[in-house]
Short mmCIF file of C-alpha atoms in Angstrom, two decimals:
data_model
loop_
_atom_site.label_atom_id
_atom_site.label_comp_id
_atom_site.label_asym_id
_atom_site.label_seq_id
_atom_site.Cartn_x
_atom_site.Cartn_y
_atom_site.Cartn_z
CA UNK D 1 121.66 -52.81 68.74
CA UNK D 2 118.17 -51.42 70.20
CA UNK D 3 115.94 -53.09 67.08
CA UNK D 4 114.46 -56.03 68.68
CA UNK D 5 113.88 -54.08 72.24
CA UNK D 6 112.26 -51.19 70.29
CA UNK D 7 110.38 -53.08 68.35
CA UNK D 8 108.85 -54.67 71.35
CA UNK D 9 108.04 -51.38 72.51
CA UNK D 10 106.46 -50.07 69.68
CA UNK D 11 104.05 -53.77 69.77
CA UNK D 12 103.04 -52.87 73.20
CA UNK D 13 102.46 -49.41 72.28
CA UNK D 14 100.40 -50.78 69.73
CA UNK D 15 98.53 -52.85 71.92
CA UNK D 16 97.68 -50.60 74.43
CA UNK D 17 96.11 -48.34 71.71
CA UNK D 18 93.81 -51.15 70.15
CA UNK D 19 93.01 -52.42 73.61
CA UNK D 20 91.82 -49.09 74.95
CA UNK D 21 89.82 -48.41 71.59
CA UNK D 22 87.95 -51.61 72.17
CA UNK D 23 87.46 -50.66 75.85
CA UNK D 24 86.02 -47.05 75.11
CA UNK D 25 83.72 -49.30 72.52
CA UNK D 26 82.62 -51.83 75.14
CA UNK D 27 81.87 -49.51 77.31
CA UNK D 28 79.68 -47.16 74.84
CA UNK D 29 77.99 -50.27 73.95
CA UNK D 30 77.50 -50.83 77.80
CA UNK D 31 75.81 -47.84 77.82
CA UNK D 32 73.21 -47.66 75.01
CA UNK D 33 72.34 -51.33 75.83
CA UNK D 34 69.54 -49.94 78.60
CA UNK D 35 67.85 -47.94 76.19
CA UNK D 36 65.93 -49.58 73.78
CA UNK D 37 64.88 -46.91 71.43
CA UNK D 38 68.63 -45.97 70.73
CA UNK D 39 69.32 -49.83 69.45
CA UNK D 40 69.12 -51.23 66.04
CA UNK D 41 68.99 -55.33 66.08
CA UNK D 42 69.57 -56.00 62.15
CA UNK D 43 70.90 -58.48 59.72
CA UNK D 44 73.25 -58.28 56.34
CA UNK D 45 70.90 -60.68 53.62
CA UNK D 46 72.14 -61.35 49.81
CA UNK D 47 72.91 -63.67 47.18
CA UNK D 48 75.95 -65.44 47.57
CA UNK D 49 79.04 -63.14 46.72
CA UNK D 50 77.04 -59.60 46.36
CA UNK D 51 79.17 -58.38 49.05
CA UNK D 52 77.69 -58.83 52.33
CA UNK D 53 80.71 -60.03 54.32
CA UNK D 54 82.32 -57.10 52.48
CA UNK D 55 79.62 -54.33 53.88
CA UNK D 56 80.09 -55.66 57.56
CA UNK D 57 83.76 -54.92 56.79
CA UNK D 58 83.17 -50.94 56.36
CA UNK D 59 80.70 -51.02 58.91
CA UNK D 60 83.23 -52.28 61.27
CA UNK D 61 85.89 -50.16 60.43
CA UNK D 62 83.69 -46.72 60.63
CA UNK D 63 82.64 -48.38 64.56
CA UNK D 64 86.90 -48.10 65.25
CA UNK D 65 86.84 -51.86 65.31
CA UNK D 66 88.85 -52.90 62.26
CA UNK D 67 91.41 -50.53 60.70
CA UNK D 68 89.34 -48.52 57.53
CA UNK D 69 92.74 -49.58 55.09
CA UNK D 70 91.37 -53.42 55.74
CA UNK D 71 87.68 -52.45 55.84
CA UNK D 72 86.34 -54.45 52.30
CA UNK D 73 89.60 -56.74 52.55
CA UNK D 74 89.47 -58.57 55.89
CA UNK D 75 86.07 -60.49 55.72
CA UNK D 76 86.47 -60.20 59.51
CA UNK D 77 83.02 -61.38 60.01
CA UNK D 78 84.23 -64.60 58.42
CA UNK D 79 86.26 -65.90 61.49
CA UNK D 80 85.83 -69.67 60.58
CA UNK D 81 88.63 -71.86 58.78
CA UNK D 82 86.82 -73.33 56.20
CA UNK D 83 84.88 -69.47 55.28
CA UNK D 84 88.01 -67.97 55.00
CA UNK D 85 89.46 -70.64 52.83
CA UNK D 86 86.40 -71.24 50.59
CA UNK D 87 85.63 -67.39 50.03
CA UNK D 88 82.34 -67.84 51.32
CA UNK D 89 80.25 -66.96 54.42
CA UNK D 90 78.92 -70.37 56.38
CA UNK D 91 78.17 -69.74 59.63
CA UNK D 92 75.81 -66.65 60.50
CA UNK D 93 78.32 -64.14 62.78
CA UNK D 94 77.10 -61.32 65.00
CA UNK D 95 79.05 -58.04 66.61
CA UNK D 96 77.81 -55.15 68.14
CA UNK D 97 78.81 -51.52 67.27
CA UNK D 98 78.09 -47.47 67.94
CA UNK D 99 77.09 -45.19 65.33
CA UNK D 100 76.62 -41.25 65.78
CA UNK D 101 74.06 -39.62 63.89
CA UNK D 102 72.49 -35.76 64.62
CA UNK D 103 74.25 -35.91 68.21
CA UNK D 104 73.03 -38.96 68.97
CA UNK D 105 74.66 -42.76 69.72
CA UNK D 106 72.94 -46.06 68.82
CA UNK D 107 73.68 -49.21 69.26
CA UNK D 108 73.66 -51.18 66.42
CA UNK D 109 73.76 -55.22 66.93
CA UNK D 110 74.14 -56.87 63.63
CA UNK D 111 74.16 -60.22 62.30
CA UNK D 112 76.18 -61.16 58.65
CA UNK D 113 74.71 -64.25 57.02
CA UNK D 114 75.46 -67.04 54.53
CA UNK D 115 74.11 -66.13 50.96
CA UNK D 116 75.05 -69.67 50.07
CA UNK D 117 71.44 -71.47 49.38
CA UNK D 118 73.28 -74.69 51.71
CA UNK D 119 73.29 -72.26 54.17
CA UNK D 120 69.72 -70.82 54.47
CA UNK D 121 68.89 -71.91 57.33
CA UNK D 122 71.28 -69.95 59.31
CA UNK D 123 69.80 -67.12 57.65
CA UNK D 124 66.14 -68.33 58.76
CA UNK D 125 67.28 -68.37 62.24
CA UNK D 126 69.09 -65.04 62.15
CA UNK D 127 65.91 -63.58 60.83
CA UNK D 128 64.20 -64.37 63.96
CA UNK D 129 66.55 -62.52 66.17
CA UNK D 130 66.63 -58.89 64.42
CA UNK D 131 64.33 -56.23 63.23
CA UNK D 132 65.49 -54.95 60.17
CA UNK D 133 67.05 -56.52 57.34
CA UNK D 134 70.30 -54.85 54.82
CA UNK D 135 69.50 -56.60 51.61
CA UNK D 136 72.09 -56.35 49.27
CA UNK D 137 71.94 -56.97 45.54
CA UNK D 138 75.15 -56.43 42.85
CA UNK D 139 74.12 -53.54 40.60
CA UNK D 140 75.58 -55.65 37.71
CA UNK D 141 73.60 -59.30 38.29
CA UNK D 142 70.36 -57.88 39.79
CA UNK D 143 68.36 -59.93 42.33
CA UNK D 144 69.35 -63.45 41.63
CA UNK D 145 67.19 -66.48 43.41
CA UNK D 146 68.89 -66.39 46.88
CA UNK D 147 68.06 -62.50 46.78
CA UNK D 148 64.34 -63.48 46.63
CA UNK D 149 64.78 -66.14 49.10
CA UNK D 150 66.33 -63.97 51.87
CA UNK D 151 63.72 -61.61 51.22
CA UNK D 152 60.98 -64.04 51.52
CA UNK D 153 62.69 -65.50 54.67
CA UNK D 154 62.64 -61.23 56.11
CA UNK D 155 59.14 -61.07 55.35
CA UNK D 156 57.83 -64.19 56.61
CA UNK D 157 59.54 -63.25 60.11
CA UNK D 158 58.07 -59.45 59.77
CA UNK D 159 61.71 -58.14 59.32
CA UNK D 160 61.84 -54.83 57.74
CA UNK D 161 64.66 -54.24 54.63
CA UNK D 162 66.28 -51.77 53.23
CA UNK D 163 68.61 -51.85 49.62
CA UNK D 164 72.17 -51.35 49.48
CA UNK D 165 72.59 -51.51 45.24
CA UNK D 166 76.58 -52.80 45.66
CA UNK D 167 79.83 -53.35 43.03
CA UNK D 168 78.42 -49.78 40.71
CA UNK D 169 82.28 -49.36 40.56
CA UNK D 170 81.92 -52.21 38.18
CA UNK D 171 78.84 -50.63 36.32
CA UNK D 172 80.94 -47.69 35.84
CA UNK D 173 84.25 -49.54 35.05
CA UNK D 174 84.01 -52.91 33.40
CA UNK D 175 80.30 -52.11 31.51
CA UNK D 176 81.48 -48.05 30.64
CA UNK D 177 77.97 -47.38 31.68
CA UNK D 178 77.16 -43.64 31.18
CA UNK D 179 75.48 -41.38 34.35
CA UNK D 180 72.03 -41.13 32.16
CA UNK D 181 72.31 -45.42 31.42
CA UNK D 182 73.09 -45.75 34.85
CA UNK D 183 69.63 -44.50 36.38
CA UNK D 184 68.01 -47.03 34.02
CA UNK D 185 69.78 -50.02 34.93
CA UNK D 186 69.89 -49.12 38.84
CA UNK D 187 66.08 -48.29 38.22
CA UNK D 188 65.41 -51.49 37.13
CA UNK D 189 67.69 -53.31 40.13
CA UNK D 190 65.19 -51.48 42.35
CA UNK D 191 61.96 -52.41 40.78
CA UNK D 192 62.74 -55.61 40.98
CA UNK D 193 63.77 -56.01 44.37
CA UNK D 194 60.32 -53.97 45.06
CA UNK D 195 58.18 -56.20 42.89
CA UNK D 196 59.87 -59.19 45.06
CA UNK D 197 58.36 -57.55 48.03
CA UNK D 198 54.72 -56.97 47.05
CA UNK D 199 54.80 -60.22 45.59
CA UNK D 200 55.53 -61.71 49.30
CA UNK D 201 53.38 -59.01 51.02
CA UNK D 202 51.27 -56.40 49.27
CA UNK D 203 50.07 -55.29 52.67
CA UNK D 204 53.05 -54.45 54.10
CA UNK D 205 54.66 -53.01 50.70
CA UNK D 206 51.20 -50.71 50.72
CA UNK D 207 52.30 -49.88 54.37
CA UNK D 208 55.61 -48.06 53.82
CA UNK D 209 57.70 -50.79 52.86
CA UNK D 210 57.98 -50.11 49.40
CA UNK D 211 61.88 -49.27 48.89
CA UNK D 212 62.47 -45.82 46.84
CA UNK D 213 65.42 -43.83 46.73
CA UNK D 214 64.00 -40.26 46.91
CA UNK D 215 62.62 -41.25 50.28
CA UNK D 216 66.59 -42.48 51.24
CA UNK D 217 65.63 -46.07 52.35
CA UNK D 218 68.31 -47.16 49.54
CA UNK D 219 72.10 -46.80 49.19
CA UNK D 220 74.29 -47.29 45.90
CA UNK D 221 78.06 -47.61 46.37
CA UNK D 222 80.81 -50.03 46.60
CA UNK D 223 82.32 -52.24 49.37
CA UNK D 224 85.24 -53.20 48.43
CA UNK D 225 86.17 -49.19 47.64
CA UNK D 226 84.42 -48.48 50.59
CA UNK D 227 82.41 -45.09 49.33
CA UNK D 228 78.52 -45.27 49.07
CA UNK D 229 75.80 -42.66 48.12
CA UNK D 230 72.37 -42.19 48.90
CA UNK D 231 69.79 -38.71 48.53
CA UNK D 232 70.46 -37.90 51.95
CA UNK D 233 74.01 -37.88 51.61
CA UNK D 234 73.81 -36.14 48.39
CA UNK D 235 72.63 -32.95 49.69
CA UNK D 236 74.75 -33.21 52.52
CA UNK D 237 77.93 -33.80 50.90
CA UNK D 238 77.04 -32.89 46.94
CA UNK D 239 78.19 -35.82 45.56
CA UNK D 240 75.90 -37.61 43.01
CA UNK D 241 76.30 -40.00 40.13
CA UNK D 242 77.67 -37.40 37.89
CA UNK D 243 80.45 -36.99 40.49
CA UNK D 244 80.91 -40.87 41.02
CA UNK D 245 81.32 -41.70 37.49
CA UNK D 246 84.12 -38.56 37.53
CA UNK D 247 85.79 -40.55 40.58
CA UNK D 248 85.70 -44.00 39.39
CA UNK D 249 87.02 -43.41 35.55
CA UNK D 250 89.98 -41.42 37.07
CA UNK D 251 91.26 -44.21 39.66
CA UNK D 252 89.98 -41.85 42.25
CA UNK D 253 87.90 -43.88 44.44
CA UNK D 254 89.66 -43.50 47.61
CA UNK D 255 89.48 -39.83 47.64
CA UNK D 256 85.47 -40.56 46.96
CA UNK D 257 85.48 -43.20 50.06
CA UNK D 258 86.86 -40.08 52.50
CA UNK D 259 84.57 -37.53 51.15
CA UNK D 260 81.58 -40.04 51.31
CA UNK D 261 82.45 -43.42 53.22
CA UNK D 262 80.18 -46.27 53.19
CA UNK D 263 79.50 -46.94 56.21
CA UNK D 264 78.05 -43.56 57.03
CA UNK D 265 75.60 -43.56 54.58
CA UNK D 266 74.46 -47.16 55.48
CA UNK D 267 74.31 -46.95 59.41
CA UNK D 268 72.09 -43.42 58.46
CA UNK D 269 69.67 -45.42 56.75
CA UNK D 270 69.72 -48.19 59.50
CA UNK D 271 69.29 -45.83 62.01
CA UNK D 272 66.45 -43.40 60.49
CA UNK D 273 64.58 -46.60 58.31
CA UNK D 274 64.71 -49.82 60.76
CA UNK D 275 62.59 -50.12 63.65
CA UNK D 276 63.93 -49.74 67.27
CA UNK D 277 63.32 -53.01 69.55
CA UNK D 278 60.06 -50.65 70.91
CA UNK D 279 58.64 -50.59 67.36
CA UNK D 280 59.09 -53.61 66.24
CA UNK D 281 58.13 -55.78 69.05
CA UNK D 282 54.79 -54.96 68.72
CA UNK D 283 54.14 -57.13 65.35
CA UNK D 284 57.76 -58.92 66.24
CA UNK D 285 57.00 -61.02 68.84
CA UNK D 286 53.64 -62.07 67.30
CA UNK D 287 55.60 -64.17 64.96
CA UNK D 288 58.08 -65.77 67.29
CA UNK D 289 55.85 -66.72 70.24
CA UNK D 290 52.24 -67.81 70.67
CA UNK D 291 51.34 -67.40 74.17
CA UNK D 292 48.86 -65.16 75.85
CA UNK D 293 49.60 -61.44 74.38
CA UNK D 294 47.22 -60.59 77.64
CA UNK D 295 49.91 -62.01 79.68
CA UNK D 296 52.09 -59.77 82.24
CA UNK D 297 55.17 -61.74 79.62
CA UNK D 298 53.23 -61.35 76.77
CA UNK D 299 52.92 -57.16 77.73
CA UNK D 300 56.09 -56.98 78.93
CA UNK D 301 57.45 -58.27 75.43
CA UNK D 302 55.45 -56.13 73.79
CA UNK D 303 56.81 -53.10 75.77
CA UNK D 304 60.68 -54.12 75.82
CA UNK D 305 59.56 -53.64 79.57
CA UNK D 306 63.18 -53.79 81.34
CA UNK D 307 61.34 -54.99 84.72
CA UNK D 308 59.51 -57.35 83.23
CA UNK D 309 59.63 -61.22 83.29
CA UNK D 310 63.09 -62.68 81.97
CA UNK D 311 62.20 -64.25 78.56
CA UNK D 312 64.48 -65.17 76.01
CA UNK D 313 64.69 -67.08 72.70
CA UNK D 314 67.24 -70.26 71.39
CA UNK D 315 67.54 -69.48 67.77
CA UNK D 316 70.67 -72.13 67.32
CA UNK D 317 72.60 -74.99 69.38
CA UNK D 318 75.92 -76.03 68.60
CA UNK D 319 77.86 -78.84 69.75
CA UNK D 320 81.08 -78.43 71.43
CA UNK D 321 83.24 -80.70 69.72
CA UNK D 322 85.69 -80.65 73.08
#
Protein backbone atom coordinates (compact mmCIF):
# COMPACT_ATOMS: atom_id res chain seq x y z
CA UNK A 1 0.00 0.00 0.00
CA UNK A 2 1.63 3.25 -1.23
CA UNK A 3 -1.13 5.70 -0.21
CA UNK A 4 0.71 7.74 2.48
CA UNK A 5 3.91 7.87 0.40
CA UNK A 6 2.05 9.11 -2.66
CA UNK A 7 0.19 11.64 -0.52
CA UNK A 8 3.49 12.92 0.85
CA UNK A 9 4.97 13.20 -2.65
CA UNK A 10 1.90 15.13 -3.82
CA UNK A 11 2.11 17.52 -0.84
CA UNK A 12 5.85 18.09 -1.36
CA UNK A 13 5.38 18.76 -5.09
CA UNK A 14 2.49 21.14 -4.36
CA UNK A 15 4.61 22.95 -1.74
CA UNK A 16 7.49 23.30 -4.24
CA UNK A 17 5.15 24.80 -6.86
CA UNK A 18 3.76 27.30 -4.31
CA UNK A 19 7.25 28.24 -3.08
CA UNK A 20 8.46 28.59 -6.67
CA UNK A 21 5.54 30.87 -7.57
CA UNK A 22 6.09 33.01 -4.48
CA UNK A 23 9.81 33.27 -5.23
CA UNK A 24 9.03 34.52 -8.74
CA UNK A 25 6.56 37.08 -7.36
CA UNK A 26 9.19 38.25 -4.84
CA UNK A 27 11.75 38.62 -7.64
CA UNK A 28 9.32 40.71 -9.73
CA UNK A 29 8.54 42.91 -6.72
CA UNK A 30 12.25 43.42 -6.01
CA UNK A 31 12.91 44.40 -9.63
CA UNK A 32 10.18 47.08 -9.57
CA UNK A 33 11.06 48.55 -6.16
CA UNK A 34 13.67 50.87 -7.71
CA UNK A 35 11.30 52.16 -10.42
CA UNK A 36 8.95 54.63 -8.66
CA UNK A 37 7.16 55.54 -11.90
CA UNK A 38 5.88 51.93 -11.94
CA UNK A 39 4.75 51.91 -8.30
CA UNK A 40 1.29 52.60 -6.86
CA UNK A 41 0.86 52.88 -3.08
CA UNK A 42 -2.84 52.39 -2.31
CA UNK A 43 -5.30 51.81 0.53
CA UNK A 44 -8.66 50.03 0.42
CA UNK A 45 -11.22 52.00 2.45
CA UNK A 46 -14.95 51.62 3.12
CA UNK A 47 -17.81 51.43 5.59
CA UNK A 48 -17.87 48.18 7.57
CA UNK A 49 -19.03 45.09 5.58
CA UNK A 50 -19.01 46.86 2.21
CA UNK A 51 -16.40 44.37 0.96
CA UNK A 52 -12.86 45.75 1.39
CA UNK A 53 -11.16 42.52 2.43
CA UNK A 54 -13.14 40.46 -0.09
CA UNK A 55 -11.96 42.88 -2.79
CA UNK A 56 -8.37 42.52 -1.53
CA UNK A 57 -8.67 38.73 -1.93
CA UNK A 58 -9.52 39.21 -5.61
CA UNK A 59 -6.52 41.45 -6.23
CA UNK A 60 -4.21 38.95 -4.51
CA UNK A 61 -5.75 36.09 -6.50
CA UNK A 62 -5.16 37.98 -9.75
CA UNK A 63 -1.50 38.44 -8.76
CA UNK A 64 -1.17 34.68 -8.20
CA UNK A 65 -0.65 35.04 -4.44
CA UNK A 66 -3.74 33.04 -3.43
CA UNK A 67 -6.02 30.68 -5.34
CA UNK A 68 -8.71 32.37 -7.42
CA UNK A 69 -11.03 29.60 -6.22
CA UNK A 70 -10.66 30.99 -2.70
CA UNK A 71 -10.62 34.67 -3.66
CA UNK A 72 -13.52 36.47 -2.04
CA UNK A 73 -13.90 33.79 0.64
CA UNK A 74 -10.43 33.34 2.18
CA UNK A 75 -10.24 36.92 3.59
CA UNK A 76 -6.44 36.58 3.41
CA UNK A 77 -5.77 40.03 4.88
CA UNK A 78 -7.73 39.22 8.06
CA UNK A 79 -4.85 37.22 9.51
CA UNK A 80 -5.58 37.84 13.19
CA UNK A 81 -7.71 35.11 14.93
CA UNK A 82 -9.93 37.81 16.48
CA UNK A 83 -10.60 39.28 13.01
CA UNK A 84 -11.50 35.84 11.66
CA UNK A 85 -13.78 35.13 14.61
CA UNK A 86 -15.61 38.47 14.39
CA UNK A 87 -15.63 38.65 10.58
CA UNK A 88 -14.29 42.22 10.50
CA UNK A 89 -10.95 43.89 9.85
CA UNK A 90 -9.42 45.32 13.03
CA UNK A 91 -5.79 46.01 12.05
CA UNK A 92 -4.60 47.49 8.78
CA UNK A 93 -2.72 44.83 6.81
CA UNK A 94 -0.36 45.41 3.89
CA UNK A 95 0.89 43.40 0.93
CA UNK A 96 2.79 43.97 -2.35
CA UNK A 97 1.76 42.51 -5.72
CA UNK A 98 2.54 42.91 -9.41
CA UNK A 99 0.01 43.81 -12.13
CA UNK A 100 0.67 43.88 -15.87
CA UNK A 101 -1.06 46.33 -18.20
CA UNK A 102 -0.22 47.13 -21.84
CA UNK A 103 2.90 44.97 -21.62
CA UNK A 104 4.30 46.83 -18.58
CA UNK A 105 4.52 45.57 -15.01
CA UNK A 106 3.51 47.73 -12.03
CA UNK A 107 4.17 47.18 -8.34
CA UNK A 108 1.06 47.80 -6.23
CA UNK A 109 1.66 48.19 -2.48
CA UNK A 110 -1.76 47.79 -0.86
CA UNK A 111 -3.10 48.37 2.66
CA UNK A 112 -6.46 46.86 3.63
CA UNK A 113 -7.96 49.08 6.36
CA UNK A 114 -10.68 48.55 9.02
CA UNK A 115 -14.21 49.78 8.32
CA UNK A 116 -15.52 49.84 11.88
CA UNK A 117 -15.66 53.29 13.45
CA UNK A 118 -13.81 52.03 16.56
CA UNK A 119 -10.67 51.40 14.50
CA UNK A 120 -10.60 54.70 12.57
CA UNK A 121 -7.11 55.49 13.86
CA UNK A 122 -5.73 52.67 11.72
CA UNK A 123 -7.35 54.25 8.66
CA UNK A 124 -5.73 57.63 9.39
CA UNK A 125 -2.31 56.01 9.83
CA UNK A 126 -2.75 53.99 6.62
CA UNK A 127 -3.69 57.13 4.65
CA UNK A 128 -0.36 58.68 5.65
CA UNK A 129 1.47 55.78 4.00
CA UNK A 130 -0.32 55.76 0.62
CA UNK A 131 -0.88 58.04 -2.39
CA UNK A 132 -4.25 56.74 -3.59
CA UNK A 133 -7.32 54.95 -2.26
CA UNK A 134 -9.93 52.56 -3.65
CA UNK A 135 -13.17 53.59 -1.96
CA UNK A 136 -15.57 50.61 -1.78
CA UNK A 137 -19.31 51.31 -1.58
CA UNK A 138 -22.16 48.79 -1.37
CA UNK A 139 -24.44 49.24 -4.42
CA UNK A 140 -27.56 48.56 -2.31
CA UNK A 141 -26.72 50.57 0.82
CA UNK A 142 -24.82 53.39 -0.91
CA UNK A 143 -22.51 55.79 0.94
CA UNK A 144 -22.77 55.28 4.71
CA UNK A 145 -21.44 57.29 7.70
CA UNK A 146 -18.08 55.53 7.73
CA UNK A 147 -17.76 56.06 3.97
CA UNK A 148 -17.84 59.77 4.70
CA UNK A 149 -15.32 59.38 7.53
CA UNK A 150 -12.75 57.42 5.51
CA UNK A 151 -13.15 59.77 2.53
CA UNK A 152 -12.52 62.75 4.80
CA UNK A 153 -9.42 61.05 6.21
CA UNK A 154 -8.12 60.33 2.70
CA UNK A 155 -8.70 63.85 1.37
CA UNK A 156 -7.19 65.43 4.49
CA UNK A 157 -3.99 63.47 3.81
CA UNK A 158 -4.00 64.39 0.10
CA UNK A 159 -4.84 60.83 -0.99
CA UNK A 160 -6.61 60.60 -4.37
CA UNK A 161 -9.69 58.32 -4.57
CA UNK A 162 -11.15 55.99 -7.18
CA UNK A 163 -14.45 54.17 -6.62
CA UNK A 164 -15.46 50.50 -6.65
CA UNK A 165 -19.23 49.95 -6.40
CA UNK A 166 -19.53 46.47 -4.88
CA UNK A 167 -22.38 43.94 -4.51
CA UNK A 168 -24.05 44.82 -7.80
CA UNK A 169 -25.18 41.17 -7.88
CA UNK A 170 -27.42 41.88 -4.85
CA UNK A 171 -29.10 44.71 -6.75
CA UNK A 172 -29.85 42.31 -9.61
CA UNK A 173 -30.74 39.07 -7.81
CA UNK A 174 -32.21 40.29 -4.52
CA UNK A 175 -33.85 43.59 -5.47
CA UNK A 176 -34.68 42.44 -9.04
CA UNK A 177 -33.66 45.83 -10.46
CA UNK A 178 -34.03 46.16 -14.25
CA UNK A 179 -31.04 47.38 -16.35
CA UNK A 180 -32.63 50.79 -17.07
CA UNK A 181 -33.27 51.36 -13.34
CA UNK A 182 -29.77 50.15 -12.42
CA UNK A 183 -28.23 53.12 -14.20
CA UNK A 184 -30.33 55.51 -12.08
CA UNK A 185 -29.57 53.73 -8.80
CA UNK A 186 -25.84 53.48 -9.50
CA UNK A 187 -25.83 57.11 -10.65
CA UNK A 188 -27.24 58.13 -7.26
CA UNK A 189 -24.49 56.17 -5.46
CA UNK A 190 -21.83 57.97 -7.53
CA UNK A 191 -23.47 61.38 -7.08
CA UNK A 192 -23.57 60.95 -3.30
CA UNK A 193 -19.86 60.07 -3.16
CA UNK A 194 -19.02 63.03 -5.43
CA UNK A 195 -21.04 65.37 -3.18
CA UNK A 196 -18.96 64.18 -0.24
CA UNK A 197 -15.69 64.85 -2.11
CA UNK A 198 -16.83 68.27 -3.31
CA UNK A 199 -18.05 69.24 0.17
CA UNK A 200 -14.75 68.23 1.75
CA UNK A 201 -12.36 69.70 -0.84
CA UNK A 202 -13.92 71.69 -3.68
CA UNK A 203 -10.52 72.69 -5.10
CA UNK A 204 -9.44 69.07 -5.60
CA UNK A 205 -12.89 68.15 -6.92
CA UNK A 206 -12.59 70.85 -9.61
CA UNK A 207 -8.97 69.89 -10.29
CA UNK A 208 -9.97 66.47 -11.61
CA UNK A 209 -10.73 64.40 -8.51
CA UNK A 210 -14.40 64.07 -9.49
CA UNK A 211 -15.44 60.44 -9.97
CA UNK A 212 -16.78 59.81 -13.47
CA UNK A 213 -17.68 56.38 -14.88
CA UNK A 214 -17.13 57.60 -18.46
CA UNK A 215 -13.51 58.46 -17.63
CA UNK A 216 -12.90 55.03 -16.10
CA UNK A 217 -12.15 55.91 -12.48
CA UNK A 218 -15.19 53.92 -11.30
CA UNK A 219 -15.67 50.14 -11.50
CA UNK A 220 -18.79 48.09 -10.73
CA UNK A 221 -18.93 44.46 -9.69
CA UNK A 222 -19.13 41.73 -7.09
CA UNK A 223 -16.07 41.01 -4.95
CA UNK A 224 -17.71 37.85 -3.60
CA UNK A 225 -18.20 36.44 -7.11
CA UNK A 226 -14.94 37.84 -8.55
CA UNK A 227 -16.24 39.93 -11.47
CA UNK A 228 -16.19 43.63 -12.31
CA UNK A 229 -16.74 45.99 -15.25
CA UNK A 230 -15.74 49.56 -16.02
CA UNK A 231 -16.20 51.69 -19.13
CA UNK A 232 -12.67 50.86 -20.45
CA UNK A 233 -13.33 47.16 -19.78
CA UNK A 234 -16.73 47.33 -21.52
CA UNK A 235 -14.99 48.62 -24.65
CA UNK A 236 -12.44 45.78 -24.52
CA UNK A 237 -14.77 42.90 -23.68
CA UNK A 238 -18.13 43.98 -25.08
CA UNK A 239 -19.75 43.08 -21.75
CA UNK A 240 -21.93 45.82 -20.26
CA UNK A 241 -24.75 45.99 -17.73
CA UNK A 242 -27.29 44.15 -19.90
CA UNK A 243 -24.96 41.16 -20.25
CA UNK A 244 -24.12 41.31 -16.52
CA UNK A 245 -27.84 41.12 -15.65
CA UNK A 246 -28.26 38.11 -17.95
CA UNK A 247 -25.30 36.24 -16.41
CA UNK A 248 -26.39 37.03 -12.83
CA UNK A 249 -30.00 35.96 -13.34
CA UNK A 250 -28.90 32.76 -15.09
CA UNK A 251 -26.63 31.90 -12.14
CA UNK A 252 -23.55 32.06 -14.36
CA UNK A 253 -21.43 34.43 -12.31
CA UNK A 254 -18.46 32.04 -12.42
CA UNK A 255 -18.48 32.32 -16.23
CA UNK A 256 -18.86 36.09 -15.92
CA UNK A 257 -15.79 36.21 -13.64
CA UNK A 258 -13.78 34.39 -16.31
CA UNK A 259 -14.78 36.95 -18.94
CA UNK A 260 -14.44 40.10 -16.79
CA UNK A 261 -12.23 39.30 -13.77
CA UNK A 262 -12.46 41.87 -11.00
CA UNK A 263 -8.70 42.23 -10.51
CA UNK A 264 -8.18 43.45 -14.08
CA UNK A 265 -10.86 46.17 -13.90
CA UNK A 266 -9.72 47.43 -10.48
CA UNK A 267 -5.94 47.17 -10.94
CA UNK A 268 -6.13 48.81 -14.39
CA UNK A 269 -8.08 51.64 -12.76
CA UNK A 270 -5.48 51.92 -9.97
CA UNK A 271 -2.58 52.11 -12.42
CA UNK A 272 -4.25 54.63 -14.75
CA UNK A 273 -5.88 56.98 -12.25
CA UNK A 274 -3.90 56.84 -9.00
CA UNK A 275 -0.55 58.65 -8.91
CA UNK A 276 2.93 57.16 -8.79
CA UNK A 277 5.18 58.28 -5.91
CA UNK A 278 7.00 60.65 -8.27
CA UNK A 279 3.73 62.38 -9.17
CA UNK A 280 2.28 62.29 -5.65
CA UNK A 281 5.15 63.29 -3.38
CA UNK A 282 5.30 66.94 -4.45
CA UNK A 283 1.99 67.41 -2.62
CA UNK A 284 1.83 64.42 -0.30
CA UNK A 285 5.03 65.08 1.65
CA UNK A 286 3.89 68.65 2.35
CA UNK A 287 1.01 67.15 4.31
CA UNK A 288 3.21 64.76 6.29
CA UNK A 289 6.49 66.65 6.72
CA UNK A 290 6.76 70.24 7.93
CA UNK A 291 10.49 70.82 7.41
CA UNK A 292 12.34 73.14 5.01
CA UNK A 293 11.40 72.40 1.41
CA UNK A 294 14.57 74.02 0.10
CA UNK A 295 16.77 71.67 2.14
CA UNK A 296 18.47 68.64 0.60
CA UNK A 297 16.04 66.35 2.44
CA UNK A 298 12.99 68.28 1.18
CA UNK A 299 14.12 68.25 -2.44
CA UNK A 300 15.11 64.58 -2.28
CA UNK A 301 11.71 63.53 -0.90
CA UNK A 302 9.80 65.64 -3.45
CA UNK A 303 11.66 63.98 -6.35
CA UNK A 304 11.99 60.47 -4.84
CA UNK A 305 15.76 60.80 -5.25
CA UNK A 306 17.32 57.36 -4.56
CA UNK A 307 20.63 59.04 -3.69
CA UNK A 308 19.08 61.51 -1.22
CA UNK A 309 19.32 61.31 2.58
CA UNK A 310 17.48 58.40 4.18
CA UNK A 311 14.05 59.49 5.44
CA UNK A 312 11.25 57.39 6.89
CA UNK A 313 7.97 57.86 8.72
CA UNK A 314 6.70 55.79 11.64
CA UNK A 315 2.95 55.42 11.27
CA UNK A 316 2.30 52.74 13.90
CA UNK A 317 4.05 51.25 16.93
CA UNK A 318 2.98 47.90 18.36
CA UNK A 319 4.28 46.40 21.59
CA UNK A 320 5.55 42.82 21.30
CA UNK A 321 3.83 40.87 24.12
CA UNK A 322 6.90 38.60 24.30
